[in-house]
Coordinates of C-alpha atoms and ligand atoms in Angstrom, one line a residue:
M1 CA 21.1 -11.8 -18.5
K2 CA 19.8 -15.4 -19.4
S3 CA 18.3 -15.4 -15.5
W4 CA 17.4 -11.5 -15.6
S5 CA 15.5 -12.8 -19.0
M6 CA 13.4 -15.7 -17.0
K7 CA 13.0 -13.5 -14.3
N8 CA 10.7 -9.9 -16.5
M9 CA 9.2 -13.7 -18.6
R10 CA 7.6 -14.2 -15.0
L11 CA 6.9 -11.2 -14.1
L12 CA 4.7 -10.3 -17.1
L13 CA 3.4 -13.5 -16.7
R14 CA 2.1 -12.9 -13.5
L15 CA 0.7 -9.2 -14.7
L16 CA -1.2 -11.9 -17.2
H17 CA -3.3 -12.8 -14.0
Y18 CA -5.2 -9.3 -13.6
F19 CA -6.2 -9.3 -17.6
V20 CA -8.4 -12.6 -16.7
P21 CA -11.4 -10.3 -16.0
F22 CA -11.2 -8.9 -19.1
K23 CA -11.0 -11.6 -21.7
K24 CA -13.8 -10.8 -23.9
H25 CA -12.5 -7.2 -23.7
I26 CA -9.1 -8.0 -25.1
T27 CA -11.0 -10.1 -28.4
L28 CA -13.2 -7.1 -29.2
G29 CA -9.9 -4.9 -29.1
F30 CA -8.3 -7.9 -31.0
L31 CA -10.6 -7.8 -34.0
F32 CA -10.7 -3.9 -33.5
L33 CA -6.6 -4.3 -34.1
L34 CA -6.5 -6.9 -37.1
S35 CA -9.1 -4.2 -38.8
G36 CA -7.5 -1.1 -38.1
L37 CA -4.1 -3.1 -39.8
F38 CA -5.6 -4.4 -42.7
L39 CA -7.7 -1.3 -43.8
S40 CA -4.1 0.7 -43.1
L41 CA -2.0 -2.1 -45.4
I42 CA -4.0 -1.1 -48.2
Q43 CA -4.0 2.3 -48.4
P44 CA -0.5 2.6 -50.1
V45 CA -1.9 -0.5 -53.0
I46 CA -4.5 2.0 -52.8
S47 CA -1.6 5.4 -53.6
M48 CA 0.1 2.9 -56.1
A49 CA -2.7 2.9 -58.3
I50 CA -3.9 6.0 -57.8
I51 CA -0.1 7.2 -59.7
D52 CA -0.1 3.9 -61.8
E53 CA -3.7 3.2 -63.1
A54 CA -5.0 6.6 -62.8
L55 CA -2.7 9.4 -63.2
L56 CA -0.3 8.2 -65.1
K57 CA -3.0 6.6 -67.7
K58 CA -5.6 10.6 -67.3
N59 CA -8.3 8.0 -66.2
V60 CA -10.3 10.4 -64.1
K61 CA -12.7 8.0 -63.0
L62 CA -10.9 5.5 -62.0
L63 CA -9.0 9.0 -59.9
N64 CA -12.9 9.6 -58.3
V65 CA -13.5 6.6 -57.3
L66 CA -9.9 5.1 -56.3
G67 CA -9.6 8.9 -54.4
V68 CA -13.2 8.2 -52.2
A69 CA -11.9 5.0 -51.5
F70 CA -8.2 5.9 -49.8
L71 CA -10.7 8.4 -48.0
V72 CA -13.1 5.5 -46.7
V73 CA -10.6 3.6 -45.9
A74 CA -8.6 6.6 -44.1
I75 CA -11.0 7.2 -42.0
L76 CA -12.9 3.5 -40.9
S77 CA -8.8 2.9 -40.4
Y78 CA -9.6 6.2 -37.7
L79 CA -12.2 4.9 -36.3
F80 CA -11.3 1.0 -35.5
G81 CA -7.6 2.4 -34.1
M82 CA -10.1 5.2 -31.6
A83 CA -12.1 2.0 -30.7
R84 CA -9.0 -0.2 -30.2
Q85 CA -7.1 2.3 -27.7
Y86 CA -10.2 3.8 -25.8
L87 CA -11.5 -0.4 -24.8
F88 CA -8.1 -1.2 -23.7
A89 CA -7.7 2.3 -21.7
V90 CA -10.7 0.7 -19.8
I91 CA -8.8 -2.5 -19.5
Q92 CA -5.9 -0.9 -18.3
Q93 CA -7.9 1.2 -15.6
K94 CA -9.9 -1.7 -14.6
A95 CA -6.3 -3.9 -14.6
M96 CA -4.7 -1.1 -12.2
L97 CA -7.7 -0.8 -9.6
L98 CA -8.0 -4.6 -9.1
M99 CA -4.3 -4.2 -8.6
R100 CA -4.3 -1.2 -6.0
R101 CA -6.4 -2.8 -4.3
D102 CA -5.0 -6.5 -3.8
L103 CA -1.6 -4.6 -2.5
T104 CA -2.8 -2.5 -0.2
G105 CA -5.3 -5.4 0.9
H106 CA -2.5 -7.6 1.1
I107 CA 0.0 -4.2 2.8
L108 CA -3.1 -4.5 5.1
K109 CA -2.6 -8.2 5.9
L110 CA 1.5 -7.7 6.2
P111 CA 2.5 -8.7 10.1
L112 CA 3.2 -5.5 12.4
R113 CA 7.2 -6.6 12.7
F114 CA 7.0 -5.6 8.7
H115 CA 5.3 -2.7 9.2
N116 CA 7.4 -1.4 12.5
C117 CA 10.3 -0.9 10.2
Q118 CA 8.5 0.6 6.7
N119 CA 7.7 4.1 6.2
P120 CA 4.0 4.6 5.2
G121 CA 5.4 6.9 2.3
Y122 CA 7.3 4.2 0.9
L123 CA 4.2 1.7 0.9
L124 CA 2.4 4.4 -0.6
S125 CA 4.5 5.0 -4.0
R126 CA 4.4 1.5 -4.3
V127 CA 0.5 1.5 -4.5
D128 CA 0.1 4.7 -6.3
A129 CA 3.7 5.4 -8.4
D130 CA 4.9 1.8 -9.1
I131 CA 1.5 0.2 -10.2
G132 CA 1.1 3.7 -12.1
N133 CA 3.9 3.0 -13.8
L134 CA 2.4 0.0 -15.3
A135 CA 0.1 1.8 -17.3
G136 CA 2.7 1.5 -20.2
V137 CA 3.4 -2.6 -20.0
M138 CA -0.3 -3.3 -20.0
T139 CA -2.5 -3.9 -22.9
D140 CA -2.5 -0.8 -25.2
R141 CA 1.1 -1.4 -25.2
Y142 CA 0.9 -5.1 -25.8
V143 CA -1.7 -4.2 -28.6
Q144 CA 1.0 -1.5 -30.1
T145 CA 3.6 -4.2 -30.4
F146 CA 1.7 -6.5 -32.1
V147 CA 0.7 -4.2 -34.3
D148 CA 3.9 -3.6 -35.3
L149 CA 5.6 -6.6 -35.5
L150 CA 2.2 -7.5 -37.7
T151 CA 3.1 -4.0 -39.6
L152 CA 6.6 -5.0 -39.8
I153 CA 6.1 -8.6 -41.7
G154 CA 3.7 -7.3 -43.4
A155 CA 6.0 -4.3 -44.5
A156 CA 8.7 -6.7 -45.0
L157 CA 7.2 -9.5 -46.6
I158 CA 5.8 -6.5 -50.0
L159 CA 9.0 -4.9 -49.9
I160 CA 10.5 -8.1 -51.2
L161 CA 7.7 -8.6 -53.4
L162 CA 8.2 -5.5 -54.9
N163 CA 11.6 -5.3 -55.6
W164 CA 14.1 -7.7 -53.5
K165 CA 16.3 -6.3 -53.9
L166 CA 16.0 -3.0 -52.6
A167 CA 14.6 -4.6 -49.8
L168 CA 17.8 -6.1 -48.7
L169 CA 19.4 -3.6 -48.5
S170 CA 16.5 -1.8 -46.9
L171 CA 16.6 -4.8 -44.2
A172 CA 20.4 -4.1 -43.8
V173 CA 19.7 -1.6 -41.2
L174 CA 17.8 -4.4 -38.8
P175 CA 20.6 -6.3 -36.9
F176 CA 21.9 -2.5 -36.0
F177 CA 19.0 -1.5 -34.7
T178 CA 18.3 -5.2 -32.7
C179 CA 21.2 -5.0 -30.7
S180 CA 20.5 -1.2 -29.5
V181 CA 17.1 -2.1 -28.8
I182 CA 19.0 -5.0 -26.4
Y183 CA 22.3 -2.4 -25.4
F184 CA 19.8 0.7 -24.2
G185 CA 16.8 -1.3 -22.9
E186 CA 19.0 -2.8 -20.4
K187 CA 20.0 0.5 -19.4
M188 CA 17.0 1.7 -18.7
R189 CA 16.0 -1.3 -17.1
T190 CA 18.7 -0.2 -14.1
L191 CA 18.0 3.4 -14.5
S192 CA 14.4 2.8 -13.4
W193 CA 14.8 0.7 -10.8
E194 CA 16.9 3.4 -9.4
N195 CA 14.5 6.3 -10.3
Q196 CA 11.7 4.9 -8.8
E197 CA 13.6 4.0 -5.6
R198 CA 15.1 7.6 -5.4
H199 CA 10.3 8.7 -5.7
A200 CA 9.7 6.1 -3.4
L201 CA 12.4 7.8 -0.6
V202 CA 10.9 11.2 -2.0
A203 CA 7.3 10.1 -1.0
A204 CA 8.8 8.9 2.3
R205 CA 10.7 12.0 3.4
L206 CA 6.8 13.6 2.2
Q207 CA 5.2 11.5 4.3
D208 CA 7.3 11.8 7.3
L209 CA 7.3 15.8 7.0
F210 CA 3.8 16.2 7.2
H211 CA 3.0 14.0 9.6
S212 CA 5.7 15.3 11.7
I213 CA 4.4 19.3 11.5
F214 CA 3.7 19.9 15.0
I215 CA 7.0 19.1 16.3
I216 CA 8.7 20.4 13.2
K217 CA 7.0 24.3 14.5
V218 CA 7.6 23.4 18.3
F219 CA 10.9 22.9 17.4
A220 CA 11.5 25.7 14.6
R221 CA 13.2 22.9 12.2
E222 CA 11.7 23.8 9.1
A223 CA 14.5 24.9 7.3
G224 CA 16.9 22.1 8.0
E225 CA 13.9 20.2 7.4
L226 CA 13.2 21.2 4.1
R227 CA 17.1 21.2 3.4
L228 CA 16.7 16.9 3.9
L229 CA 13.9 16.8 1.3
M230 CA 15.8 19.2 -1.2
K231 CA 18.5 16.4 -1.0
S232 CA 16.0 13.2 -2.1
L233 CA 14.5 15.2 -4.2
I234 CA 17.9 17.1 -5.7
K235 CA 19.1 12.6 -6.1
F236 CA 15.6 11.9 -7.6
V237 CA 16.1 15.1 -10.0
R238 CA 19.1 13.8 -11.5
S239 CA 17.6 10.1 -11.4
N240 CA 15.3 11.7 -13.7
L241 CA 17.9 13.4 -16.6
Q242 CA 20.1 10.4 -16.6
I243 CA 16.7 9.1 -17.7
T244 CA 16.2 11.8 -20.4
R245 CA 20.0 12.5 -21.5
L246 CA 19.7 8.3 -22.4
S247 CA 16.6 8.9 -23.7
L248 CA 18.1 11.0 -26.1
L249 CA 21.0 9.7 -27.0
S250 CA 19.1 6.0 -27.7
N251 CA 16.7 8.7 -30.2
L252 CA 19.3 9.8 -31.9
V253 CA 21.4 6.2 -32.7
M254 CA 18.0 4.7 -33.7
G255 CA 17.8 8.5 -35.8
C256 CA 20.4 7.6 -37.4
I257 CA 20.5 4.1 -38.4
A258 CA 16.8 5.3 -39.3
T259 CA 17.6 7.2 -41.5
L260 CA 20.1 5.5 -43.7
A261 CA 17.2 2.8 -45.0
P262 CA 15.3 5.8 -46.9
L263 CA 18.9 7.0 -48.3
S264 CA 20.3 3.8 -49.8
V265 CA 16.4 3.3 -50.9
I266 CA 16.5 6.6 -52.8
W267 CA 20.2 6.1 -54.1
Y268 CA 19.7 3.0 -55.2
G269 CA 16.2 2.5 -56.4
G270 CA 16.8 6.4 -58.5
Y271 CA 19.2 4.3 -60.2
L272 CA 16.8 1.2 -61.0
V273 CA 14.5 4.5 -62.3
V274 CA 16.8 6.0 -64.3
H275 CA 17.3 2.3 -66.0
N276 CA 14.0 2.1 -66.2
Q277 CA 13.9 -1.3 -64.3
L278 CA 11.5 0.7 -62.0
S279 CA 8.5 2.4 -62.5
I280 CA 8.6 5.7 -60.2
G281 CA 4.8 4.7 -58.7
K282 CA 6.8 2.0 -57.3
L283 CA 9.2 3.9 -56.1
F284 CA 7.1 5.8 -54.3
A285 CA 5.0 2.3 -53.1
F286 CA 8.5 1.3 -51.7
N287 CA 9.4 4.8 -50.0
M288 CA 6.1 4.4 -48.3
Y289 CA 6.1 0.8 -47.0
L290 CA 9.8 1.6 -45.7
A291 CA 7.9 4.4 -43.0
Y292 CA 6.0 1.3 -42.8
L293 CA 9.3 -1.2 -41.0
F294 CA 10.9 1.6 -39.8
N295 CA 8.2 3.4 -37.6
P296 CA 7.0 0.5 -36.5
L297 CA 10.6 -0.2 -35.4
R298 CA 11.1 2.6 -33.6
N299 CA 7.5 2.0 -31.7
I300 CA 8.6 -1.5 -30.8
Y301 CA 12.0 0.8 -29.7
G302 CA 9.8 2.8 -27.3
I303 CA 7.9 -0.2 -26.3
V304 CA 10.9 -2.0 -25.1
Q305 CA 12.3 1.1 -23.4
S306 CA 9.1 1.5 -21.4
I307 CA 8.2 -2.2 -20.2
Q308 CA 12.0 -2.4 -18.8
A309 CA 11.0 0.9 -16.5
S310 CA 7.3 -0.7 -16.0
L311 CA 9.0 -4.5 -15.2
A312 CA 10.9 -2.3 -12.7
S313 CA 8.2 -1.2 -10.9
L314 CA 6.1 -5.0 -11.7
D315 CA 9.8 -6.4 -9.4
R316 CA 8.8 -4.4 -6.6
I317 CA 5.2 -4.5 -6.5
F318 CA 5.7 -8.4 -6.3
E319 CA 8.1 -8.5 -3.9
L320 CA 5.5 -7.2 -1.5
F321 CA 3.3 -9.8 -2.4
D322 CA 5.1 -12.4 -2.2
L323 CA 6.4 -10.9 1.7
P324 CA 3.6 -13.6 4.2
G325 CA 0.8 -11.7 5.4
E326 CA 0.0 -11.9 8.6
E327 CA 1.4 -15.0 10.3
P328 CA -1.1 -17.5 10.0
S329 CA -2.8 -19.9 12.7
P330 CA -0.8 -22.6 13.2
S331 CA -3.7 -24.7 13.4
P332 CA -5.4 -26.0 11.1
L333 CA -9.0 -25.6 13.3
R334 CA -8.9 -21.8 13.3
R335 CA -12.3 -21.5 14.8
I336 CA -15.2 -19.4 14.2
V337 CA -16.0 -18.7 18.1
N338 CA -19.7 -17.6 19.0
R339 CA -19.0 -14.5 21.4
E340 CA -22.5 -15.2 23.3
E341 CA -20.6 -19.0 24.5
L342 CA -18.1 -16.9 26.3
S343 CA -17.3 -16.1 29.7
G344 CA -14.1 -13.7 28.6
L345 CA -11.9 -15.8 30.6
I346 CA -8.2 -15.3 29.8
E347 CA -5.2 -17.7 30.8
F348 CA -1.4 -17.3 29.8
E349 CA 0.8 -20.5 29.9
D350 CA 4.3 -20.2 30.6
V351 CA 4.7 -17.7 28.1
T352 CA 7.9 -16.7 26.2
F353 CA 8.4 -14.2 24.1
A354 CA 11.4 -12.3 22.2
Y355 CA 11.1 -9.7 19.6
R356 CA 14.5 -10.4 18.2
P357 CA 15.7 -13.6 18.4
D358 CA 18.6 -13.1 21.1
Q359 CA 15.9 -10.8 23.8
E360 CA 13.3 -12.5 25.3
V361 CA 11.0 -9.5 26.5
L362 CA 9.1 -12.1 28.4
K363 CA 10.1 -15.0 29.9
G364 CA 7.5 -17.6 31.2
I365 CA 4.8 -15.7 31.9
S366 CA 1.8 -17.4 33.3
F367 CA -1.1 -16.2 35.0
R368 CA -5.1 -15.9 35.1
V369 CA -7.7 -12.7 34.7
D370 CA -11.1 -14.6 35.5
P371 CA -14.7 -13.8 33.7
H372 CA -15.8 -10.5 34.8
T373 CA -12.9 -9.5 36.5
T374 CA -10.8 -6.7 36.6
V375 CA -6.5 -7.5 36.5
A376 CA -4.1 -4.6 36.8
L377 CA -0.9 -5.3 35.3
V378 CA 1.4 -2.9 37.2
G379 CA 5.5 -2.4 36.5
P380 CA 8.4 -0.5 35.5
S381 CA 8.6 1.0 32.0
G382 CA 10.2 -1.9 29.3
A383 CA 8.9 -4.5 31.6
G384 CA 6.4 -6.5 29.5
K385 CA 3.1 -5.7 29.8
T386 CA 2.4 -3.4 26.2
T387 CA 4.1 -6.9 24.8
I388 CA 1.5 -8.7 27.3
F389 CA -1.9 -6.9 25.0
N390 CA -0.2 -7.6 22.0
L391 CA 0.3 -11.3 21.8
I392 CA -4.0 -11.6 23.4
L393 CA -4.5 -10.2 20.1
R394 CA -2.2 -12.0 17.9
L395 CA -0.7 -9.0 16.6
Y396 CA 3.1 -11.2 17.6
N397 CA 2.7 -15.2 17.0
A398 CA 6.1 -16.5 17.6
Y399 CA 6.3 -16.8 21.4
Q400 CA 6.4 -20.1 23.2
G401 CA 2.8 -21.3 25.6
R402 CA -0.4 -21.1 25.3
I403 CA -2.6 -18.3 25.6
L404 CA -6.1 -19.0 26.0
I405 CA -9.5 -17.5 26.0
D406 CA -12.1 -20.5 27.2
G407 CA -10.1 -22.4 27.2
I408 CA -9.2 -22.0 23.8
D409 CA -6.2 -21.4 22.2
T410 CA -6.0 -18.2 20.9
R411 CA -4.0 -19.5 17.8
D412 CA -7.4 -22.1 16.6
I413 CA -9.4 -19.1 16.9
D414 CA -9.8 -17.4 13.5
L415 CA -8.3 -14.0 13.3
K416 CA -10.7 -11.8 13.2
A417 CA -12.9 -13.4 15.2
L418 CA -10.5 -12.7 18.3
R419 CA -9.7 -9.0 17.7
T420 CA -13.9 -8.5 17.9
L421 CA -13.8 -10.3 20.6
I422 CA -11.4 -8.2 22.4
R423 CA -11.5 -4.7 22.0
M424 CA -7.6 -2.7 23.4
V425 CA -7.8 1.0 24.5
P426 CA -4.5 2.1 23.4
Q427 CA -2.5 4.7 25.5
E428 CA -2.4 6.3 22.6
P429 CA -6.2 7.5 21.3
F430 CA -5.6 7.2 17.4
L431 CA -8.4 8.9 15.7
F432 CA -9.1 9.5 12.2
N433 CA -9.9 12.7 10.4
R434 CA -13.4 11.7 10.2
S435 CA -16.2 12.8 12.0
L436 CA -17.2 11.9 15.0
K437 CA -19.8 9.7 15.0
D438 CA -17.4 8.1 12.2
N439 CA -14.5 7.6 14.8
V440 CA -16.5 5.4 17.1
R441 CA -18.3 3.9 14.3
F442 CA -15.2 2.3 13.4
G443 CA -15.2 -0.2 16.3
S444 CA -18.2 -1.7 14.4
P445 CA -18.6 -0.8 11.2
R446 CA -22.6 -2.0 11.3
A447 CA -23.4 -0.3 14.7
S448 CA -26.3 0.9 15.2
D449 CA -27.1 5.2 16.3
E450 CA -28.5 3.6 19.2
E451 CA -25.2 0.8 19.2
I452 CA -23.5 4.3 19.3
I453 CA -25.4 6.5 21.8
R454 CA -24.7 4.0 24.3
S455 CA -21.0 3.7 24.0
C456 CA -20.7 7.5 23.4
T457 CA -22.8 7.7 27.0
Q458 CA -21.0 4.6 28.5
A459 CA -17.9 6.6 27.5
H460 CA -19.3 10.0 29.0
V461 CA -18.3 11.2 25.5
D462 CA -22.2 12.4 25.7
Q463 CA -21.2 15.4 27.5
L464 CA -18.9 16.7 24.9
I465 CA -20.9 16.1 21.8
K466 CA -23.6 18.6 23.2
H467 CA -21.1 21.3 22.9
L468 CA -19.8 20.5 19.3
P469 CA -21.1 22.8 16.6
D470 CA -22.5 19.7 14.3
G471 CA -22.9 16.7 17.6
Y472 CA -22.0 13.8 16.2
E473 CA -21.2 14.5 12.7
S474 CA -18.5 17.2 14.0
Q475 CA -15.1 16.7 12.5
I476 CA -12.3 16.7 15.0
G477 CA -8.9 17.1 12.6
R478 CA -6.4 14.9 12.1
Q479 CA -5.4 12.8 14.4
G480 CA -8.3 14.7 16.8
A481 CA -6.7 17.6 16.7
L482 CA -9.9 19.9 17.5
L483 CA -10.1 17.7 21.0
S484 CA -8.7 18.4 24.2
G485 CA -6.3 15.1 25.2
G486 CA -9.3 13.8 27.5
E487 CA -11.6 14.1 25.1
K488 CA -9.8 12.0 22.7
Q489 CA -9.7 9.3 25.2
R490 CA -12.9 9.5 25.9
I491 CA -13.9 8.7 22.2
S492 CA -11.1 5.5 21.6
I493 CA -12.9 4.3 24.8
A494 CA -16.3 4.3 23.4
R495 CA -15.0 3.1 20.1
A496 CA -13.7 -0.1 21.8
L497 CA -16.9 0.2 23.5
V498 CA -19.4 0.0 20.4
S499 CA -19.0 -3.8 19.7
N500 CA -19.2 -4.4 22.6
P501 CA -16.6 -7.3 24.1
K502 CA -16.5 -9.8 25.9
I503 CA -13.3 -8.6 27.3
L504 CA -11.1 -4.9 27.2
L505 CA -7.0 -4.5 27.1
L506 CA -6.8 -0.8 28.7
D507 CA -4.2 1.5 28.3
E508 CA -4.0 3.7 30.7
A509 CA -3.4 7.4 29.2
T510 CA 0.4 8.6 31.1
S511 CA -0.7 11.9 29.8
F512 CA -1.5 14.9 32.0
L513 CA -4.9 15.6 32.8
D514 CA -6.8 17.8 34.8
S515 CA -8.5 17.0 37.4
N516 CA -12.2 17.4 35.8
T517 CA -11.0 15.8 32.2
E518 CA -9.2 12.9 34.8
K519 CA -12.4 12.5 36.7
L520 CA -14.5 11.9 33.0
V521 CA -12.1 9.8 31.8
Q522 CA -11.8 7.6 35.2
E523 CA -15.7 7.3 35.3
A524 CA -15.5 6.3 31.9
I525 CA -13.1 3.4 32.0
R526 CA -15.1 2.5 34.8
D527 CA -18.3 3.0 33.3
S528 CA -16.8 0.7 30.8
M529 CA -15.7 -2.0 32.0
K530 CA -18.7 -3.2 33.5
G531 CA -19.7 -6.6 33.0
R532 CA -16.6 -7.5 31.2
T533 CA -13.6 -9.0 31.7
C534 CA -10.8 -6.0 31.8
L535 CA -7.2 -6.5 31.5
V536 CA -5.2 -2.8 32.4
I537 CA -1.7 -1.1 32.0
A538 CA -2.4 1.0 35.3
H539 CA -0.7 4.6 35.8
R540 CA -3.5 5.7 38.4
L541 CA -3.7 4.2 42.1
S542 CA -7.1 4.2 41.2
T543 CA -7.4 1.3 38.5
V544 CA -5.1 -0.3 41.2
L545 CA -7.2 0.3 44.3
N546 CA -10.3 -1.1 42.2
A547 CA -8.6 -4.2 40.1
D548 CA -9.5 -7.4 41.9
K549 CA -5.4 -8.7 41.7
I550 CA -2.7 -6.7 40.0
I551 CA 0.4 -8.1 39.0
V552 CA 3.4 -7.0 39.2
L553 CA 5.9 -7.5 36.4
N554 CA 9.7 -6.7 36.1
Q555 CA 12.1 -7.7 33.4
G556 CA 9.5 -10.1 31.7
K557 CA 8.8 -12.5 34.8
I558 CA 5.4 -11.9 36.9
V559 CA 7.8 -11.0 40.0
D560 CA 4.1 -11.0 42.3
Q561 CA 0.0 -11.1 42.3
G562 CA -2.5 -10.2 44.9
T563 CA -4.4 -7.0 45.9
H564 CA -3.5 -3.9 46.4
A565 CA -3.3 -4.3 50.4
E566 CA -1.7 -7.7 50.0
L567 CA 1.3 -6.5 47.7
Y568 CA 1.9 -3.4 49.6
S569 CA 2.5 -4.8 52.5
R570 CA 4.3 -7.8 50.9
C571 CA 5.9 -6.7 47.4
S572 CA 9.2 -3.9 47.8
L573 CA 9.1 -3.1 44.2
Y574 CA 4.9 -2.4 44.2
A575 CA 5.5 -0.3 46.8
E576 CA 8.2 1.7 45.3
L577 CA 6.0 1.7 42.3
C578 CA 2.9 3.0 44.0
D579 CA 5.3 5.6 45.1
Q580 CA 6.9 6.7 42.4
Q581 CA 4.8 6.1 39.7
F582 CA 1.8 6.9 40.8
H583 CA 2.8 9.9 42.2
S584 CA 1.7 9.4 45.6
R585 CA 3.0 9.7 49.5
P586 CA 2.6 6.3 50.7
V587 CA -1.2 4.7 50.2
A588 CA -1.6 2.4 53.5
P589 CA -2.9 -0.7 52.8
S590 CA -6.2 -0.2 54.5
M591 CA -6.6 2.5 52.5
S592 CA -10.4 2.7 51.0
L593 CA -10.7 4.2 47.8
E594 CA -12.8 7.3 48.9
M595 CA -9.7 7.9 50.7
A596 CA -7.5 7.7 48.2
Y597 CA -9.8 9.9 45.7
G598 CA -10.5 12.7 47.6
E599 CA -13.5 14.4 46.6
Q600 CA -12.6 14.2 42.6
G601 CA -11.9 10.6 42.1
T602 CA -8.3 11.0 41.1
I603 CA -4.9 10.7 42.6
N604 CA -3.8 13.9 41.3
S605 CA -6.8 15.6 43.7
R606 CA -5.2 13.1 46.7
N607 CA -2.7 14.3 46.5
Q608 CA -3.6 18.3 46.4
S609 CA -5.6 17.1 49.5
H610 CA -2.5 16.1 51.5
R611 CA -0.6 18.9 50.2
Ligands
LIG1 P1 5.9 -1.8 28.8 O1 4.6 -2.0 28.6 O2 5.9 -2.5 29.9 O3 6.9 -0.7 29.3 P2 7.3 -3.2 26.6 O4 6.0 -4.0 26.7 O5 6.4 -2.4 25.5 O6 6.8 -2.7 27.8 O7 8.7 -3.9 25.7 C1 9.3 -4.9 26.6 C2 10.5 -5.1 26.0 O8 10.1 -5.3 24.6 C3 11.2 -3.4 26.0 O9 12.6 -3.8 26.4 C4 11.0 -3.0 24.4 O10 12.2 -2.1 24.2 C5 10.8 -4.4 23.5 N1 10.2 -3.5 22.5 C6 8.7 -3.5 22.8 N2 8.1 -3.3 21.6 C7 9.1 -3.9 20.3 C8 9.4 -4.3 19.4 N3 8.2 -4.4 18.4 N4 10.2 -4.8 18.6 C9 11.0 -5.2 18.8 N5 11.4 -4.5 20.6 C10 10.7 -4.4 21.2

């Protein structure tokens, strides 16, 4: 309990950081609050004067004056309250905006290791629902608590001044009230935590569902997936109802406690009035002040409940904030390299790497890619080819050995500079549901229209654009759903080229493309390689035939390196891969590119021509 309270305090203090930019708003809000509070506190005094001084003494003039005074005070009190509420709504919205910005920014910086195991829907629920949940704990609620506490203290003092015996009687229920607040508050926190977790699971499942719509339809799994979703939804509904039940029960208990006090006042106060020890006006005012005591108490209870619910969310939010971002550069150097000074030399020096501690995926890899040359990586699936790309881009940092660009350890290079210098074309083109132009511009947000057109021409996207209704502005659908596989690949290549990278990492697509599309993609790749250092995971014969050097990988080790002709005659694994992986009949070492391609320039056409 104690450690929980300390934790809660720490969480709330961390949250305060988001209110620092709004110091002026908060001060003004508190001024409104104090003024409103003062005005609401004097209203019963005016009522008492109306009854005792104006009504009982039949003073009509005083009645009019006090009546107008009451009206002015009530209107002003309402206006001040409104101004305060609006001010704090502004602070609340802006603080939540800052928090959403920071949390999303932080999530984007978390390493791939983290994202590989996370469901995006789960993260979405933290940014959206959990931060949304903080509304209760943010500003307005604190202020409300402050108002309530002051009202409560003020009312208690006035009650004691009016009649201390009656006051003690009505205050006797306070200890019961406090115990109930603590008991129900703790229960509410636990339930809210579970509730948020279930909500996150629903969001995660929904995200999964809509993301996989294609495969669900293809496998006709709509009903099954809906059943799975329903399981999560039902758990969420149950948890909501649990919270509702707890809320109702606690309200009942609080209500009973809060009714006891007025009852005792009416009974004992009536006795005092009958015995002329208390005026009717005083009893009336006393009763009014009791509301000033118990309404704030009820509010405070509500606030404690909602703070407990928000604390559960706050805990989940800061849990994410506390995860370390992308592994920072181990070197304090963090060089921002000048692109123009670099030639694009890549060197691997005895690199060993494991995703999991017990499973080495790369074992003592050393190789060199000279500037402006093309090196093809060839090997069976799982050999470690993609991992080599991941390490060059520093998507994973924890490897032994060194990876150098122009002799500089990549871990000494500023991460953003490194990833601007090197562009990767992944095997599966990832496209945004934006216009074609925006998809290409993603590679370099400051690219001019001319640069976009240049990269599109290099990647042979320009021919596609001619056929699209809105040219470069055409929408391409979710994940490029309105385009063919080859078209998506060419846009993906254009995006990599738009920043004119020194180094290009290309993971060739294995998916089957028709020969004409294949030819266009092939031409796009060939044109895009010109004047750059290229490392290609080769799935096409043309690529290995074109490459200046081929590296053969197997089970995380380099088996051999050389040209196609050299390797084909001396490396049995390479010869085997050539025959199997490239779906070709054995390619004679002396075979030229044109001979291998035939007219179409692709391995498919070559096969066809041999059949
Ligand atoms: P290739 O590209 O040659 O097919 P990869 O580099 O993708 O091979 O994978 C090499 C090995 O690393 C495989 O055994 C694969 O299962 C494993 N692997 C790849 N990515 C991860 C990851 N994120 N976490 C754990 N293991 C991985």
